[in-house]
Coordinates of C-alpha atoms and ligand atoms in Angstrom, one line a residue:
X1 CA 60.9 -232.8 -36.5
X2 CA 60.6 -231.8 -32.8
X3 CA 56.9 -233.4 -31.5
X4 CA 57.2 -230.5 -29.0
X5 CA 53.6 -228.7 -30.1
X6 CA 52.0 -232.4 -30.4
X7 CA 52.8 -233.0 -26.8
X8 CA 51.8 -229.7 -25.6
X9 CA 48.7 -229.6 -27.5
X10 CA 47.5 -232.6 -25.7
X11 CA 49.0 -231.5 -22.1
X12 CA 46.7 -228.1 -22.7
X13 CA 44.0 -230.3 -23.5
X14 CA 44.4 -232.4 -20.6
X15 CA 44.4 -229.8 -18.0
X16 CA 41.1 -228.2 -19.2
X17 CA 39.8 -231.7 -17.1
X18 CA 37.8 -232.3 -20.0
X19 CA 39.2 -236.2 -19.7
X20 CA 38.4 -236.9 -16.3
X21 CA 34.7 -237.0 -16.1
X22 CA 34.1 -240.7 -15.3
X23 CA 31.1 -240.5 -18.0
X24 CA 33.7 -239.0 -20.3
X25 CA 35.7 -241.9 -20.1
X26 CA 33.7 -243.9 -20.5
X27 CA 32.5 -242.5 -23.9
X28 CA 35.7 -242.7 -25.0
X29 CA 36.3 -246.3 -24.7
X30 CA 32.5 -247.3 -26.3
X31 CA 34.2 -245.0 -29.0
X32 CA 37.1 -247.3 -29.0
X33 CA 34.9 -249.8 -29.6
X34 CA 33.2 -249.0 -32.3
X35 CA 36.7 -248.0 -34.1
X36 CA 37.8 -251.5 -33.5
X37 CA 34.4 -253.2 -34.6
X38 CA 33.9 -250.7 -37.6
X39 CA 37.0 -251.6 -38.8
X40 CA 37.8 -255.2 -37.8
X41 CA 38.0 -256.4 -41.3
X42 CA 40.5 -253.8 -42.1
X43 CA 42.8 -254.3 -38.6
X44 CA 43.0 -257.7 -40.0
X45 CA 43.7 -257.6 -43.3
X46 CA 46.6 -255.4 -42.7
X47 CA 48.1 -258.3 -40.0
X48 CA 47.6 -260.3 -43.0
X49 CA 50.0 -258.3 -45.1
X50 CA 52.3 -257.4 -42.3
X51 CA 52.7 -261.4 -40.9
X52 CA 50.6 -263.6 -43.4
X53 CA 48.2 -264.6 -40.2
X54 CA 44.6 -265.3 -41.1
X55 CA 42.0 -263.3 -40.4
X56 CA 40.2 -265.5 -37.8
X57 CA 43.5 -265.9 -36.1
X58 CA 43.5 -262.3 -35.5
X59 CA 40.2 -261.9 -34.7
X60 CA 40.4 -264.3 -31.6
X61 CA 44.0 -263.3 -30.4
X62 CA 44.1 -259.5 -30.9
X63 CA 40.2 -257.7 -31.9
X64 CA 38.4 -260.3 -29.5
X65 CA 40.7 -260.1 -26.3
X66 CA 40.5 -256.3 -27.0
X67 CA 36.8 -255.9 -27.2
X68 CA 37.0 -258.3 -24.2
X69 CA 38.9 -256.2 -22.4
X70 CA 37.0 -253.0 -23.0
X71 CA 33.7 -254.4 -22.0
X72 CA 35.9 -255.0 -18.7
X73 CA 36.8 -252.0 -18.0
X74 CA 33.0 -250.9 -18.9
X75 CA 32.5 -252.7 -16.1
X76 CA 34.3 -252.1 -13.5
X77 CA 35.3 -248.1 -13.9
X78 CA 32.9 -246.9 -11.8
X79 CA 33.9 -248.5 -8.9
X80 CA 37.7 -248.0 -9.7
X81 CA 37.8 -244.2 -10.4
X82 CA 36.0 -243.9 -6.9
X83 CA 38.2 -242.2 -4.1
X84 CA 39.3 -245.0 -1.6
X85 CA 38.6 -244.3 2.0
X86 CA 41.6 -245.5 4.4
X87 CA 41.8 -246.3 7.6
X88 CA 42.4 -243.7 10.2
X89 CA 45.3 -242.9 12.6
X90 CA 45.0 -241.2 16.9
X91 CA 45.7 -238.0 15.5
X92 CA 43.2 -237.7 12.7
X93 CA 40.5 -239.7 14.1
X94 CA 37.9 -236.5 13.3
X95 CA 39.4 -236.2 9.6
X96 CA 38.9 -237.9 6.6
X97 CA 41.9 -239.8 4.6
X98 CA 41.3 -240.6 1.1
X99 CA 42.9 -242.1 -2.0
X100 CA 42.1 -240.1 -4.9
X101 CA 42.5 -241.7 -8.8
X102 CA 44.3 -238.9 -10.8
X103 CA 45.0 -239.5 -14.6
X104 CA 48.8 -239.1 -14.6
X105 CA 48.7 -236.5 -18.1
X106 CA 49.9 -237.6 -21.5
X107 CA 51.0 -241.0 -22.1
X108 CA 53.4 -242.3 -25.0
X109 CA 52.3 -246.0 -26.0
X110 CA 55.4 -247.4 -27.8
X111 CA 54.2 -250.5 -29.7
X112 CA 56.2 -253.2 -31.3
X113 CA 55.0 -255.8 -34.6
X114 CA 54.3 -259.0 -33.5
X115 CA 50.4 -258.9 -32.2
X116 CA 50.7 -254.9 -34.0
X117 CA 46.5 -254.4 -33.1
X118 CA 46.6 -255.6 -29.7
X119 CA 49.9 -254.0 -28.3
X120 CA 48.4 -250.5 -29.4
X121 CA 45.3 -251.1 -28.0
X122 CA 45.4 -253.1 -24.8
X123 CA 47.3 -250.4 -23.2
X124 CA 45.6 -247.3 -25.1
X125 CA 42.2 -249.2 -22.8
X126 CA 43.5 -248.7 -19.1
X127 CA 45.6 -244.9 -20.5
X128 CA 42.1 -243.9 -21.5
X129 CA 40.0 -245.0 -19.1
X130 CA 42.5 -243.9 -16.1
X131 CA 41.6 -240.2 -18.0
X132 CA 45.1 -239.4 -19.9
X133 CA 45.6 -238.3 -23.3
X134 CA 47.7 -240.7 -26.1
X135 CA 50.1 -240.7 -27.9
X136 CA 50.9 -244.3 -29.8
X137 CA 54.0 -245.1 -32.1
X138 CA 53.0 -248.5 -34.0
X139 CA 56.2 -250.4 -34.8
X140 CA 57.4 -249.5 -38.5
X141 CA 58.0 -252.8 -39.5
X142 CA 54.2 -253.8 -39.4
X143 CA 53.8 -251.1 -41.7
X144 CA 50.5 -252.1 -42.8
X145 CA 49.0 -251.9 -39.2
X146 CA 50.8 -249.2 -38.4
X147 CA 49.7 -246.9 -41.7
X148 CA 45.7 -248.3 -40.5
X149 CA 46.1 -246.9 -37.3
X150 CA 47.3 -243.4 -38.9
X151 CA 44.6 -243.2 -41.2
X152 CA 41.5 -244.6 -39.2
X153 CA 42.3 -243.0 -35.7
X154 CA 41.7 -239.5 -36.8
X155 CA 38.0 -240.3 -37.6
X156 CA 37.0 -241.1 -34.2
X157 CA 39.5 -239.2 -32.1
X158 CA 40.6 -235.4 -31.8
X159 CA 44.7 -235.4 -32.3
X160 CA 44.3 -233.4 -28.9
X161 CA 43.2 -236.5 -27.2
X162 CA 44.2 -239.5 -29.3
X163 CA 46.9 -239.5 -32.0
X164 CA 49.2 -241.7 -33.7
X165 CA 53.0 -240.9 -34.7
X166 CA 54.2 -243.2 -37.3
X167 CA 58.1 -243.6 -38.4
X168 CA 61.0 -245.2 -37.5
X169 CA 63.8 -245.3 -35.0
X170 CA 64.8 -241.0 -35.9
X171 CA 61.1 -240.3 -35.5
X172 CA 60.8 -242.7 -32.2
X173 CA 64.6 -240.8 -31.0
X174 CA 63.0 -237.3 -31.5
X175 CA 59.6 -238.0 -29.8
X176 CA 61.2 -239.4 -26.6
X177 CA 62.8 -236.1 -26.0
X178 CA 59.5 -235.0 -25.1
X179 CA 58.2 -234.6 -21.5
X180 CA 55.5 -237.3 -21.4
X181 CA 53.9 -238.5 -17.6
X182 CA 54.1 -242.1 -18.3
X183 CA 55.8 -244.0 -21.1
X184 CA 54.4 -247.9 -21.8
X185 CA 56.9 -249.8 -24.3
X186 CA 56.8 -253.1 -25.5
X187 CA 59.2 -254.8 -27.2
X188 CA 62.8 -255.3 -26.5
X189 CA 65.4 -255.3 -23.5
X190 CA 68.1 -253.0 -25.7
X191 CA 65.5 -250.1 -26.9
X192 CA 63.9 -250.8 -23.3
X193 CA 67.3 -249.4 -22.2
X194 CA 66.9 -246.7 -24.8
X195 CA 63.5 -245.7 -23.5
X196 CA 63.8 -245.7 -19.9
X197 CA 67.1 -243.4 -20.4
X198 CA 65.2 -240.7 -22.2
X199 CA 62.7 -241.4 -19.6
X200 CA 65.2 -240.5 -16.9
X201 CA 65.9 -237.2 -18.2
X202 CA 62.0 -236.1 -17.0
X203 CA 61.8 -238.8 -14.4
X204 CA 58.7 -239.9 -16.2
X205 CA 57.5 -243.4 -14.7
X206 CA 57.8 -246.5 -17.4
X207 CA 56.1 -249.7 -17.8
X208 CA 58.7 -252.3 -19.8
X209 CA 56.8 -254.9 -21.3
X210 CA 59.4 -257.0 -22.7
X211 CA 60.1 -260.9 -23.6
X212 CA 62.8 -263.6 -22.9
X213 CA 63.5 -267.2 -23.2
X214 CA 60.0 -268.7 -21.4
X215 CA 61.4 -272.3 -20.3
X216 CA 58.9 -275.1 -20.2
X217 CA 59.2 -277.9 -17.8
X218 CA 57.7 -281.7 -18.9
X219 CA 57.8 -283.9 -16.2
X220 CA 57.3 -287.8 -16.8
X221 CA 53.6 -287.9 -14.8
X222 CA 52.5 -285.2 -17.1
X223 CA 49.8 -286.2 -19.4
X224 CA 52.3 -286.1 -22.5
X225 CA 49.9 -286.4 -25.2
X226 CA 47.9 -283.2 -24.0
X227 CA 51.2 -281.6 -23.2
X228 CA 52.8 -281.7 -26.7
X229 CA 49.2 -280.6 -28.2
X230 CA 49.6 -277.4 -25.9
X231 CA 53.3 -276.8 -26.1
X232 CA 52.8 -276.9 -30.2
X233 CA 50.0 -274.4 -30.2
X234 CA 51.8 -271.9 -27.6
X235 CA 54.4 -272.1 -29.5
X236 CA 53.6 -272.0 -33.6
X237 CA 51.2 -269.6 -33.1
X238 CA 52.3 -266.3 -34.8
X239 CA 55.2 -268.7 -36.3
X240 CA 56.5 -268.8 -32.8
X241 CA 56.6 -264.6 -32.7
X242 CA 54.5 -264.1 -29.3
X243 CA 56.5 -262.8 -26.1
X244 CA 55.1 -266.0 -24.0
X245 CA 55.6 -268.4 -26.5
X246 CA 57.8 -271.8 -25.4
X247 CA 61.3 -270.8 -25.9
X248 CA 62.6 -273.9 -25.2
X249 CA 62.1 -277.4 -23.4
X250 CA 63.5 -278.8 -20.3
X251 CA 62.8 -282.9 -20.4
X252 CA 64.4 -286.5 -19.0
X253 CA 65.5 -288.8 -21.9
X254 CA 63.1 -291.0 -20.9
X255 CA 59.9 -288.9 -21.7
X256 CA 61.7 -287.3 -25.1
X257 CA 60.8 -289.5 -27.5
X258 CA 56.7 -289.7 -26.5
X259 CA 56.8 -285.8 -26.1
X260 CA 58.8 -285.3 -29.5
X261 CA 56.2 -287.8 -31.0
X262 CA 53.4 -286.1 -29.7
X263 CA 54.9 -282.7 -31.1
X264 CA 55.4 -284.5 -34.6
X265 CA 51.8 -285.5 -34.5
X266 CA 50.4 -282.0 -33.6
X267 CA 52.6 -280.4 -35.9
X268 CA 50.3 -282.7 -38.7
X269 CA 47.1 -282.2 -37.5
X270 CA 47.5 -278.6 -37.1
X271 CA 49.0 -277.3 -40.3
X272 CA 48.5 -280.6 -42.4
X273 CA 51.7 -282.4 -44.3
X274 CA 52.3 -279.4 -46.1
X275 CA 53.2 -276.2 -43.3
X276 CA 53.7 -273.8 -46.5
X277 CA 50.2 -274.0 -47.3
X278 CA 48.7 -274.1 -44.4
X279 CA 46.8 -271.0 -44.1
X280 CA 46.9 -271.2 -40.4
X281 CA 50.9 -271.1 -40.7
X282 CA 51.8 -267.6 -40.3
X283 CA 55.6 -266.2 -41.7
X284 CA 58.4 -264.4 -40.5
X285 CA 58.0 -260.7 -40.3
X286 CA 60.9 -259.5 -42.2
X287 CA 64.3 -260.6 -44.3
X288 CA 66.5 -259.3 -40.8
X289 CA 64.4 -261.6 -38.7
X290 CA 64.8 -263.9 -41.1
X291 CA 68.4 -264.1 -41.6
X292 CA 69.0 -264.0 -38.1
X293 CA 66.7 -267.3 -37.5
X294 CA 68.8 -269.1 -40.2
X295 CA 71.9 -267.7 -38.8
X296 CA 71.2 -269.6 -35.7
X297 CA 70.1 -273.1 -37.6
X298 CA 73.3 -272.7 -39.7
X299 CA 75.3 -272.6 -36.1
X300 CA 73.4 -275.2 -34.0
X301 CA 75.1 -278.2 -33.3
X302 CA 72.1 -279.8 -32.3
X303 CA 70.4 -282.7 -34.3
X304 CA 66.7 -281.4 -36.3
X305 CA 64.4 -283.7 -34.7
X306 CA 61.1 -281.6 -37.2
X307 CA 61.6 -278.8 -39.8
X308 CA 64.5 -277.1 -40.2
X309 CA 64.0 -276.0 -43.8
X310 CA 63.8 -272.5 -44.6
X311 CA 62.2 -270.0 -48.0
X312 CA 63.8 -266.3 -48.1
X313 CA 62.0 -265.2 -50.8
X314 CA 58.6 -266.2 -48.4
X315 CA 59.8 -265.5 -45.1
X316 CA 59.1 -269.2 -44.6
X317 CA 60.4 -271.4 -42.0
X318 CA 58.8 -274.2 -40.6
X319 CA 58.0 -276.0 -37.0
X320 CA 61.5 -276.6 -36.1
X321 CA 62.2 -279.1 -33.4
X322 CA 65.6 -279.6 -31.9
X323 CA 67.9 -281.8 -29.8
X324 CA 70.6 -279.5 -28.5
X325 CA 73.0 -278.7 -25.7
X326 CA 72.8 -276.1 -22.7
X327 CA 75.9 -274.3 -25.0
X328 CA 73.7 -274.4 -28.4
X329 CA 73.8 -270.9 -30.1
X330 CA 69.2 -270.9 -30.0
X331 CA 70.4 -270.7 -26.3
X332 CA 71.3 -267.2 -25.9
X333 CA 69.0 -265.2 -26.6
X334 CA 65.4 -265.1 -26.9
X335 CA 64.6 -267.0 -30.1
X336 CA 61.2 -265.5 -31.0
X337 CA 60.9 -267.7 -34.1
X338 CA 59.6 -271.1 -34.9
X339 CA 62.5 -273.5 -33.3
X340 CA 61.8 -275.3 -30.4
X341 CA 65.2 -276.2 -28.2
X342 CA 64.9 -279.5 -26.0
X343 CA 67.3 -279.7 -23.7
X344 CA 68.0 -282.9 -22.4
X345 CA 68.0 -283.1 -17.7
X346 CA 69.0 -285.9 -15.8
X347 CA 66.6 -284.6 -13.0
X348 CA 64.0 -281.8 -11.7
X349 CA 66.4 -279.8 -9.4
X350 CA 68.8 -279.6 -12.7
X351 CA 65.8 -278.2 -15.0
X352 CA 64.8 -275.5 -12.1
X353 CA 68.7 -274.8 -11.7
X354 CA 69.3 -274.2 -15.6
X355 CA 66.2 -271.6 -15.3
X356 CA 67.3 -269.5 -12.1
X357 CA 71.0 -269.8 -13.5
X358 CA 69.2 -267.9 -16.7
X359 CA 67.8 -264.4 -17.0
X360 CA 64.2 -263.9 -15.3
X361 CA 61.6 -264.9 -18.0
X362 CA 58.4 -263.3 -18.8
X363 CA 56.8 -266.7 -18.3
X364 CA 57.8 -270.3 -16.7
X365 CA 55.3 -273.1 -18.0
X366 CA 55.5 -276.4 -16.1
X367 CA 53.7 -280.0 -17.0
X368 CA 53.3 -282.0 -14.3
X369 CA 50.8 -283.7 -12.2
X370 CA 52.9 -283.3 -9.3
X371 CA 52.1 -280.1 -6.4
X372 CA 55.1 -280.6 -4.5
X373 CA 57.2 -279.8 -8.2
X374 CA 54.5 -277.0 -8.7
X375 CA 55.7 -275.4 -5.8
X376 CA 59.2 -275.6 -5.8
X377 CA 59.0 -274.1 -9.4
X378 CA 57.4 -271.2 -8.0
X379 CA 59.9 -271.0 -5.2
X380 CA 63.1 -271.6 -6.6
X381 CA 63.1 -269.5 -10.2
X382 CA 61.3 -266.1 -10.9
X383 CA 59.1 -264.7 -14.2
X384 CA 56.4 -262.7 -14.7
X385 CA 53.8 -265.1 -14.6
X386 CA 53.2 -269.1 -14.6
X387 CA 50.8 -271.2 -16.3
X388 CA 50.7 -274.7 -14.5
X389 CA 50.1 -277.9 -17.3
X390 CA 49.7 -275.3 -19.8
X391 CA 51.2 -272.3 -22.0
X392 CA 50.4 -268.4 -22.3
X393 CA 46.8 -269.2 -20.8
X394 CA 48.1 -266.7 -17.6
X395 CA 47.6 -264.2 -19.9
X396 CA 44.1 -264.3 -20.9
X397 CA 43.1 -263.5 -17.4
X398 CA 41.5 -260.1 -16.5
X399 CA 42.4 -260.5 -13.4
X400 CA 45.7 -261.4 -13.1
X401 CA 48.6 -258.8 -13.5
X402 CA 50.4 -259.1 -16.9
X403 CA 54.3 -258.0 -17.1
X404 CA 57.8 -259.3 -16.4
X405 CA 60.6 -259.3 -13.7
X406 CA 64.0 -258.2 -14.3
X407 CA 65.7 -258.4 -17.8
X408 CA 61.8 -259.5 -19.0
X409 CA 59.7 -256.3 -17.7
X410 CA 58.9 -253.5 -14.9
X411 CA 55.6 -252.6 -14.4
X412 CA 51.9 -254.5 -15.5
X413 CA 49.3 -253.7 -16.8
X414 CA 45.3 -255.7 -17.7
X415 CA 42.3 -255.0 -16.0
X416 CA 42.6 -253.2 -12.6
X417 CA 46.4 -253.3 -12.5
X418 CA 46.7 -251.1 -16.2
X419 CA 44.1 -248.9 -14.7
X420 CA 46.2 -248.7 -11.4
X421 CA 49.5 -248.3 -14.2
X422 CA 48.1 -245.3 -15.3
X423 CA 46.6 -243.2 -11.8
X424 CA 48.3 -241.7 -9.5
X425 CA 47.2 -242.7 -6.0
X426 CA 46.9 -238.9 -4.6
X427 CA 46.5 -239.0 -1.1
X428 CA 44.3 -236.4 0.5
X429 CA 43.8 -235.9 4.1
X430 CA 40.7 -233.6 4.7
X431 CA 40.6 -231.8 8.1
X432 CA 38.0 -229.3 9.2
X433 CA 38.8 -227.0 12.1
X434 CA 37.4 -228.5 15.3
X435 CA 39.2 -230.3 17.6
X436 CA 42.5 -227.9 17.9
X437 CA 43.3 -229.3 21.7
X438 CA 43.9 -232.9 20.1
X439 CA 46.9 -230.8 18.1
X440 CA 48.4 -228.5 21.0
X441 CA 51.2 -230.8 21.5
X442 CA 52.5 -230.1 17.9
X443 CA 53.2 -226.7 18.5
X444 CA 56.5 -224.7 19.4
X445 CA 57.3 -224.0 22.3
X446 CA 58.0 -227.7 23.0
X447 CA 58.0 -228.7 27.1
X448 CA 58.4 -231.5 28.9
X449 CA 54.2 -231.9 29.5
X450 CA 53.9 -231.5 25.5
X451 CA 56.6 -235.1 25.0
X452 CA 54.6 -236.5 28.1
X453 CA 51.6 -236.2 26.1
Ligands
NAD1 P1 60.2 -253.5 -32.7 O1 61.5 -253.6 -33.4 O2 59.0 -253.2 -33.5 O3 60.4 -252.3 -31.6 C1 59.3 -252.0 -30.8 C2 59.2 -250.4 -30.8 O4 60.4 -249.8 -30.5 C3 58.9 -249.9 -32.2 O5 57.8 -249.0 -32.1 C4 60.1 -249.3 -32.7 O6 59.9 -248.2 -33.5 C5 60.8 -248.8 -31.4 N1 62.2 -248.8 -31.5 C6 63.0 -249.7 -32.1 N2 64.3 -249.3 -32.0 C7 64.4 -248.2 -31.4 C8 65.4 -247.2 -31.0 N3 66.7 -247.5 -31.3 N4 65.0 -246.1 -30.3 C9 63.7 -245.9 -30.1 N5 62.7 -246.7 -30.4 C10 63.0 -247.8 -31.1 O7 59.8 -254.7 -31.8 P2 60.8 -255.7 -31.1 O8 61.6 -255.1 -30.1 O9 61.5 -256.6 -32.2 O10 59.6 -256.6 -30.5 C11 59.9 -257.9 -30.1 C12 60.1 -258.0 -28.6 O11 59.0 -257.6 -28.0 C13 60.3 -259.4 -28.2 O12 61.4 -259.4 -27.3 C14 59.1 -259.8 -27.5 O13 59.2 -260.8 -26.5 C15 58.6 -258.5 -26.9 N6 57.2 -258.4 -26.7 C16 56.8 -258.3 -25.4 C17 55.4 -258.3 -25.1 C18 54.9 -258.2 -23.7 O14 53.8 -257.9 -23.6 N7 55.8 -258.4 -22.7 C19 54.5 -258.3 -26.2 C20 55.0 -258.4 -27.5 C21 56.3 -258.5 -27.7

């Protein structure tokens, strides 16, 4: 099915201007609002289905953040659609130079299925409220979201301005031959490749929000205890399917056992002696993620310090913690799972030079008390962002920019930076028709007393 009508129905749409009206816009995302609060129950009811994460879970790390970041944008808007006044140059001293914020058109939202609410709706805030149409393709194998999204969108929003496109990878293929004016995908690095190649063939911009092995640093003055309590939170959250998550440690052999202990001790008090019935203990999204996680525990030479059990039938595996090699198969590719690598270092300058060595990560988490190792982390290895004596916590901040570097991302998005994302800077220069002497020496013919000038 070509998406060619869909696409031009909303460009036809856009350039009536009807979505530019600051006031407009603002309407729009109050009406977002209200689609998310309406139907908060049913947003998270379908996560449960689609990952077996409560309710309350969901409500915290995907409808609250959202609403957060709505009532930000509520905000601020005013003063960010306003033209920007800059600074003025000899020649056009009498004239007036400004920034103006122009929606960019219709925007494709291409969402993948591990957080399936937010990743539609944190970028739909800043395409909306920089005044663009969307389109959004859930990911099909959070089908429950995804089938939500299809059926509740349409009550608040006109297909002309809002609309989602369900389906798979031929439905995805077909819709990227469309001419869109910016394309924000999350996911992965190969279908990133995918996407910015049918991109190329319009020259539409793209944001790439995409993942990678996030390395965490423990250093021995760390506080330990509140280390491993972070680490095991960051990273069993979701059943270790979030893009920031730890993907592995970096540690001396003195400090392994107390961290390893601490982790042990977390993984208790958090989700109880028995993981499988903890209701806080979400699963693995699907039989291919599955089989590829126990694919990798069946390889790993490494011993199982916690977990390493698995349940096909429930897409269960547990907090798995362990002790492997810089050439252990979990240390290829992002794991996005619930294992947790620790590598043994003999020093600091070794853990920094494993990471840099590496492909850029969409985070770097370091524990340490230390400044001076602070700042050589942020000097010698590169990510997206950086949470110092924490994890993922980089992310909850409005104002900081959210995306990755290299092989991890292009492009951010959040707060002012999505709204930035999703504008095109037009600059304007406004001259009136005094003060034609101050141009003479522009015009043909050129003489010596017009250079002199
Ligand atoms: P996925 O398989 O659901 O894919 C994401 C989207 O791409 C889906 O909508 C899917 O339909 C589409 N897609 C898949 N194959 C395609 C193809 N061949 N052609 C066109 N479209 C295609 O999700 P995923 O890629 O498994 O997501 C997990 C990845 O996302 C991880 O690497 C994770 O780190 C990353 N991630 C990043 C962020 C971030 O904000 N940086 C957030 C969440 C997830």
């Amino acid at each position: 099915m070509a998406f060619t009508e869909l696409v031009e129905t909303q460009r036809k749409y856009f350039r009536t201007g009807e979505t530019k009206p600051v006031d407009f816009r603002k309407k729009q995302l109050l009406k977002l609002k209200k689609f998310i609060e309406e139907n908060r129950e049913a947003l998270a009811e379908a996560v449960w289905k689609d990952l077996r994460r409560r309710h309350e879970s969901t409500e915290i790390l995907e409808i609250g953040m959202t609403i957060g970041e709505i009532d930000y944008f509520l905000k601020n808007i005013d003063d960010w659609v306003k033209p920007t006044h800059v600074e003025k140059t000899f020649t056009t001293a009498l004239d007036k130079p400004v920034i103006e914020k122009d929606p960019k058109g219709v925007v494709l939202i291409v969402s993948p299925w591990n957080y399936p609410v937010s990743m539609i709706l944190l970028p739909m805030v800043p395409a909306l409220a920089a005044g663009n149409t969307v389109i959004v393709k859930p990911s099909e194998l959070s089908a429950n979201v995804a089938a939500t999204f299809e059926k509740l969108i349409p009550k608040y929003f006109d297909p002309k301005y809002v609309v989602v496109v369900n389906g798979g990878i031929p439905e995805t293929t077909d819709l990227l031959k469309e001419r869109f004016d910016h394309i924000l995908y999350t996911g992965c690095p190969p279908v990133a490749k995918i996407i910015m190649a049918a991109a190329a063939k319009h020259l539409t911009p793209v944001t790439l929000e995409l993942g990678g092995k996030c390395p965490v640093v423990v250093e021995d003055d760390a506080d330990i205890d509140i280390s491993a309590r972070r680490i095991a939170w960051g990273k069993w959250l979701n059943c270790g399917q979030t893009c920031l998550a730890p993907d592995y440690i970096l540690v001396n052999g003195t400090v392994k056992p107390k961290l390893v202990a601490a982790i042990q001790k977390y993984v208790r008090e958090f989700y109880g002696e028995d993981v499988k019935a903890s209701k806080d203990y979400a699963r693995i999204i699907n039989q291919r993620h599955f089989d590829r996680i126990t694919g990798l525990l069946e390889k790993t030479e490494g011993a199982v310090l916690l977990g390493g059990e698995s349940d096909r039938t429930d897409l269960y595996i547990p907090p798995t913690v362990l002790d492997v090699e810089k050439s252990d198969p979990f240390m290829h590719d992002e794991i996005f799972g619930p294992v947790l690598p620790i590598i043994t270092v003999k020093s600091f300058s070794e853990s920094l030079e494993y990471i840099a060595d590496g492909e850029k990560p969409l985070a770097a988490y370091i524990f340490t008390r230390n400044e001076a190792k602070v700042k050589r982390l942020l000097n010698e290895t590169s990510s997206g962002g950086v949470t110092v004596n924490d994890v993922l916590m980089h992310i909850t901040v409005d104002t900081l920019p959210f995306g990755g570097v290299g092989v991890s991302g292009m492009g951010r998005y959040r707060g002012k930076f999505g709204f930035d994302t999703f504008t095109h800077e037009k600059s304007v220069l406004h001259r009136g028709f005094f003060g034609e002497s101050l141009q003479a020496s522009r015009y043909p013919p050129l003489n010596q007393q017009k250079l002199d000038q």
